[in-house]
PDB file of C-alpha atoms in Angstrom:
ATOM      1  CA  MET V   1      78.065 157.469  89.938  1.00 48.00           C
ATOM      2  CA  PRO V   2      78.984 153.763  90.138  1.00 60.00           C
ATOM      3  CA  ILE V   3      77.876 151.658  93.067  1.00 65.00           C
ATOM      4  CA  PHE V   4      80.589 149.531  94.620  1.00 72.00           C
ATOM      5  CA  ILE V   5      80.043 146.047  95.967  1.00 70.00           C
ATOM      6  CA  SER V   6      80.724 147.284  99.493  1.00 73.00           C
ATOM      7  CA  GLN V   7      77.701 149.589  99.214  1.00 81.00           C
ATOM      8  CA  LEU V   8      75.302 146.675  98.641  1.00 83.00           C
ATOM      9  CA  SER V   9      73.635 144.736 101.419  1.00 87.00           C
ATOM     10  CA  LYS V  10      74.761 141.192 102.164  1.00 89.00           C
ATOM     11  CA  ASP V  11      71.382 139.872 101.019  1.00 92.00           C
ATOM     12  CA  GLU V  12      71.723 141.667  97.682  1.00 88.00           C
ATOM     13  CA  ILE V  13      75.248 140.322  97.203  1.00 88.00           C
ATOM     14  CA  GLN V  14      74.040 136.801  98.012  1.00 92.00           C
ATOM     15  CA  ARG V  15      71.096 137.161  95.609  1.00 93.00           C
ATOM     16  CA  ARG V  16      73.413 138.274  92.801  1.00 91.00           C
ATOM     17  CA  TRP V  17      75.818 135.434  93.486  1.00 93.00           C
ATOM     18  CA  ASP V  18      72.955 132.892  93.521  1.00 96.00           C
ATOM     19  CA  LEU V  19      71.532 134.176  90.228  1.00 96.00           C
ATOM     20  CA  ALA V  20      74.915 134.184  88.523  1.00 96.00           C
ATOM     21  CA  SER V  21      75.794 130.728  89.867  1.00 97.00           C
ATOM     22  CA  ALA V  22      72.481 129.314  88.660  1.00 98.00           C
ATOM     23  CA  ALA V  23      73.101 130.785  85.212  1.00 97.00           C
ATOM     24  CA  LYS V  24      76.600 129.308  85.171  1.00 97.00           C
ATOM     25  CA  LYS V  25      75.342 125.862  86.172  1.00 98.00           C
ATOM     26  CA  ALA V  26      72.541 125.933  83.582  1.00 98.00           C
ATOM     27  CA  GLU V  27      74.897 127.036  80.808  1.00 97.00           C
ATOM     28  CA  LEU V  28      77.410 124.337  81.723  1.00 97.00           C
ATOM     29  CA  LYS V  29      74.698 121.660  81.504  1.00 97.00           C
ATOM     30  CA  ARG V  30      73.433 123.089  78.217  1.00 97.00           C
ATOM     31  CA  SER V  31      76.873 123.322  76.662  1.00 96.00           C
ATOM     32  CA  LEU V  32      77.740 119.743  77.640  1.00 96.00           C
ATOM     33  CA  ARG V  33      74.825 118.590  75.469  1.00 97.00           C
ATOM     34  CA  ASP V  34      75.689 120.832  72.505  1.00 97.00           C
ATOM     35  CA  PRO V  35      77.540 119.033  69.671  1.00 97.00           C
ATOM     36  CA  LYS V  36      78.996 122.336  68.434  1.00 97.00           C
ATOM     37  CA  VAL V  37      80.721 122.830  71.776  1.00 97.00           C
ATOM     38  CA  TRP V  38      82.253 119.366  71.553  1.00 97.00           C
ATOM     39  CA  LEU V  39      83.463 120.119  68.025  1.00 98.00           C
ATOM     40  CA  GLU V  40      85.049 123.315  69.319  1.00 97.00           C
ATOM     41  CA  GLN V  41      86.624 121.323  72.175  1.00 96.00           C
ATOM     42  CA  VAL V  42      88.099 118.813  69.707  1.00 97.00           C
ATOM     43  CA  MET V  43      89.496 121.667  67.616  1.00 97.00           C
ATOM     44  CA  SER V  44      91.052 123.129  70.761  1.00 96.00           C
ATOM     45  CA  LEU V  45      92.707 119.798  71.547  1.00 95.00           C
ATOM     46  CA  ILE V  46      93.989 119.455  67.975  1.00 97.00           C
ATOM     47  CA  GLY V  47      95.496 122.920  68.315  1.00 96.00           C
ATOM     48  CA  ALA V  48      97.082 121.839  71.603  1.00 95.00           C
ATOM     49  CA  ALA V  49      98.610 118.816  69.903  1.00 95.00           C
ATOM     50  CA  ILE V  50     100.098 120.991  67.163  1.00 97.00           C
ATOM     51  CA  LYS V  51     101.495 123.466  69.700  1.00 96.00           C
ATOM     52  CA  THR V  52     102.932 120.610  71.763  1.00 95.00           C
ATOM     53  CA  PHE V  53     104.617 119.127  68.699  1.00 96.00           C
ATOM     54  CA  CYS V  54     106.156 122.513  67.874  1.00 96.00           C
ATOM     55  CA  LEU V  55     107.368 122.915  71.462  1.00 95.00           C
ATOM     56  CA  VAL V  56     108.939 119.451  71.355  1.00 95.00           C
ATOM     57  CA  LEU V  57     110.755 120.387  68.141  1.00 95.00           C
ATOM     58  CA  VAL V  58     112.059 123.586  69.738  1.00 95.00           C
ATOM     59  CA  VAL V  59     113.308 121.749  72.845  1.00 94.00           C
ATOM     60  CA  ASN V  60     114.907 119.084  70.664  1.00 94.00           C
ATOM     61  CA  SER V  61     116.647 121.733  68.539  1.00 94.00           C
ATOM     62  CA  VAL V  62     117.979 123.417  71.698  1.00 93.00           C
ATOM     63  CA  PHE V  63     119.449 120.079  72.755  1.00 93.00           C
ATOM     64  CA  ARG V  64     120.989 119.670  69.318  1.00 92.00           C
ATOM     65  CA  ASP V  65     122.454 123.201  69.403  1.00 94.00           C
ATOM     66  CA  GLN V  66     124.096 122.397  72.740  1.00 93.00           C
ATOM     67  CA  GLY V  67     125.651 119.285  71.247  1.00 93.00           C
ATOM     68  CA  ILE V  68     123.435 116.907  73.200  1.00 90.00           C
ATOM     69  CA  ILE V  69     121.917 114.110  71.191  1.00 88.00           C
ATOM     70  CA  ALA V  70     118.612 113.446  72.940  1.00 87.00           C
ATOM     71  CA  PRO V  71     115.794 111.228  71.778  1.00 90.00           C
ATOM     72  CA  MET V  72     112.555 112.912  70.785  1.00 89.00           C
ATOM     73  CA  GLY V  73     110.797 111.160  73.695  1.00 90.00           C
ATOM     74  CA  LEU V  74     112.973 113.003  76.217  1.00 93.00           C
ATOM     75  CA  SER V  75     111.990 116.328  74.679  1.00 92.00           C
ATOM     76  CA  PHE V  76     108.343 115.277  74.820  1.00 93.00           C
ATOM     77  CA  PHE V  77     108.536 114.333  78.501  1.00 94.00           C
ATOM     78  CA  LEU V  78     110.232 117.639  79.305  1.00 93.00           C
ATOM     79  CA  CYS V  79     107.414 119.519  77.561  1.00 94.00           C
ATOM     80  CA  LEU V  80     104.587 117.456  79.032  1.00 92.00           C
ATOM     81  CA  PRO V  81     104.404 119.260  82.430  1.00 94.00           C
ATOM     82  CA  ILE V  82     104.156 122.626  80.681  1.00 92.00           C
ATOM     83  CA  VAL V  83     101.308 121.407  78.504  1.00 92.00           C
ATOM     84  CA  ALA V  84      99.576 119.708  81.439  1.00 91.00           C
ATOM     85  CA  LEU V  85      99.752 122.840  83.613  1.00 94.00           C
ATOM     86  CA  ASN V  86      98.543 124.885  80.639  1.00 92.00           C
ATOM     87  CA  PRO V  87      99.630 128.351  81.777  1.00 89.00           C
ATOM     88  CA  TRP V  88      97.312 131.150  80.621  1.00 88.00           C
ATOM     89  CA  GLN V  89      95.283 128.572  78.649  1.00 89.00           C
ATOM     90  CA  MET V  90      98.051 128.736  76.078  1.00 91.00           C
ATOM     91  CA  PHE V  91      97.715 125.167  74.810  1.00 93.00           C
ATOM     92  CA  TRP V  92      94.103 124.139  75.337  1.00 88.00           C
ATOM     93  CA  ARG V  93      90.946 125.347  77.003  1.00 92.00           C
ATOM     94  CA  TYR V  94      87.812 123.743  78.375  1.00 94.00           C
ATOM     95  CA  VAL V  95      85.128 125.210  76.137  1.00 96.00           C
ATOM     96  CA  PRO V  96      82.017 124.358  78.234  1.00 96.00           C
ATOM     97  CA  LEU V  97      83.551 126.066  81.267  1.00 95.00           C
ATOM     98  CA  ASP V  98      84.406 129.122  79.152  1.00 95.00           C
ATOM     99  CA  ARG V  99      80.767 129.389  78.142  1.00 96.00           C
ATOM    100  CA  ALA V 100      79.569 128.908  81.708  1.00 97.00           C
ATOM    101  CA  SER V 101      81.931 131.619  82.964  1.00 96.00           C
ATOM    102  CA  ALA V 102      80.680 133.954  80.243  1.00 97.00           C
ATOM    103  CA  ALA V 103      77.080 133.330  81.350  1.00 97.00           C
ATOM    104  CA  TYR V 104      78.059 134.090  84.963  1.00 97.00           C
ATOM    105  CA  GLN V 105      79.712 137.348  83.922  1.00 96.00           C
ATOM    106  CA  ARG V 106      76.763 138.283  81.697  1.00 96.00           C
ATOM    107  CA  VAL V 107      74.340 137.982  84.635  1.00 95.00           C
ATOM    108  CA  ILE V 108      76.602 140.066  86.871  1.00 92.00           C
ATOM    109  CA  ASP V 109      76.946 142.728  84.164  1.00 92.00           C
ATOM    110  CA  ASP V 110      73.173 142.812  83.593  1.00 93.00           C
ATOM    111  CA  LEU V 111      72.530 143.242  87.309  1.00 90.00           C
ATOM    112  CA  ASN V 112      75.124 146.017  87.494  1.00 85.00           C
ATOM    113  CA  ASP V 113      73.512 147.809  84.540  1.00 86.00           C
ATOM    114  CA  LYS V 114      70.150 147.809  86.342  1.00 82.00           C
ATOM    115  CA  LEU V 115      71.544 149.727  89.309  1.00 72.00           C
TER     116      LEU V 115
END
């Protein structure tokens, strides 16, 4: 039978949170020094640039279909807030933070398996 978080003592919850946070911090520091992570980050940003270019082309073609002749720069500036907000990590992602979050979740899962 699974144990819910409400069934654990406050000290146990704090201990789990401290362990997972320490693992997250250590993984973030480690991944910031890893050249492979930076290569993956660059590839993510290149992918974001390609997706942004495609989005600009779509917005520009919508303008053209409506009979509005708009410069490409206007389409770019209309797309820029969407890319900057990055909903659902659709355009780019911060790879070191992804790894740190995975380490945090791994510690929590390991502690839950030991119950």
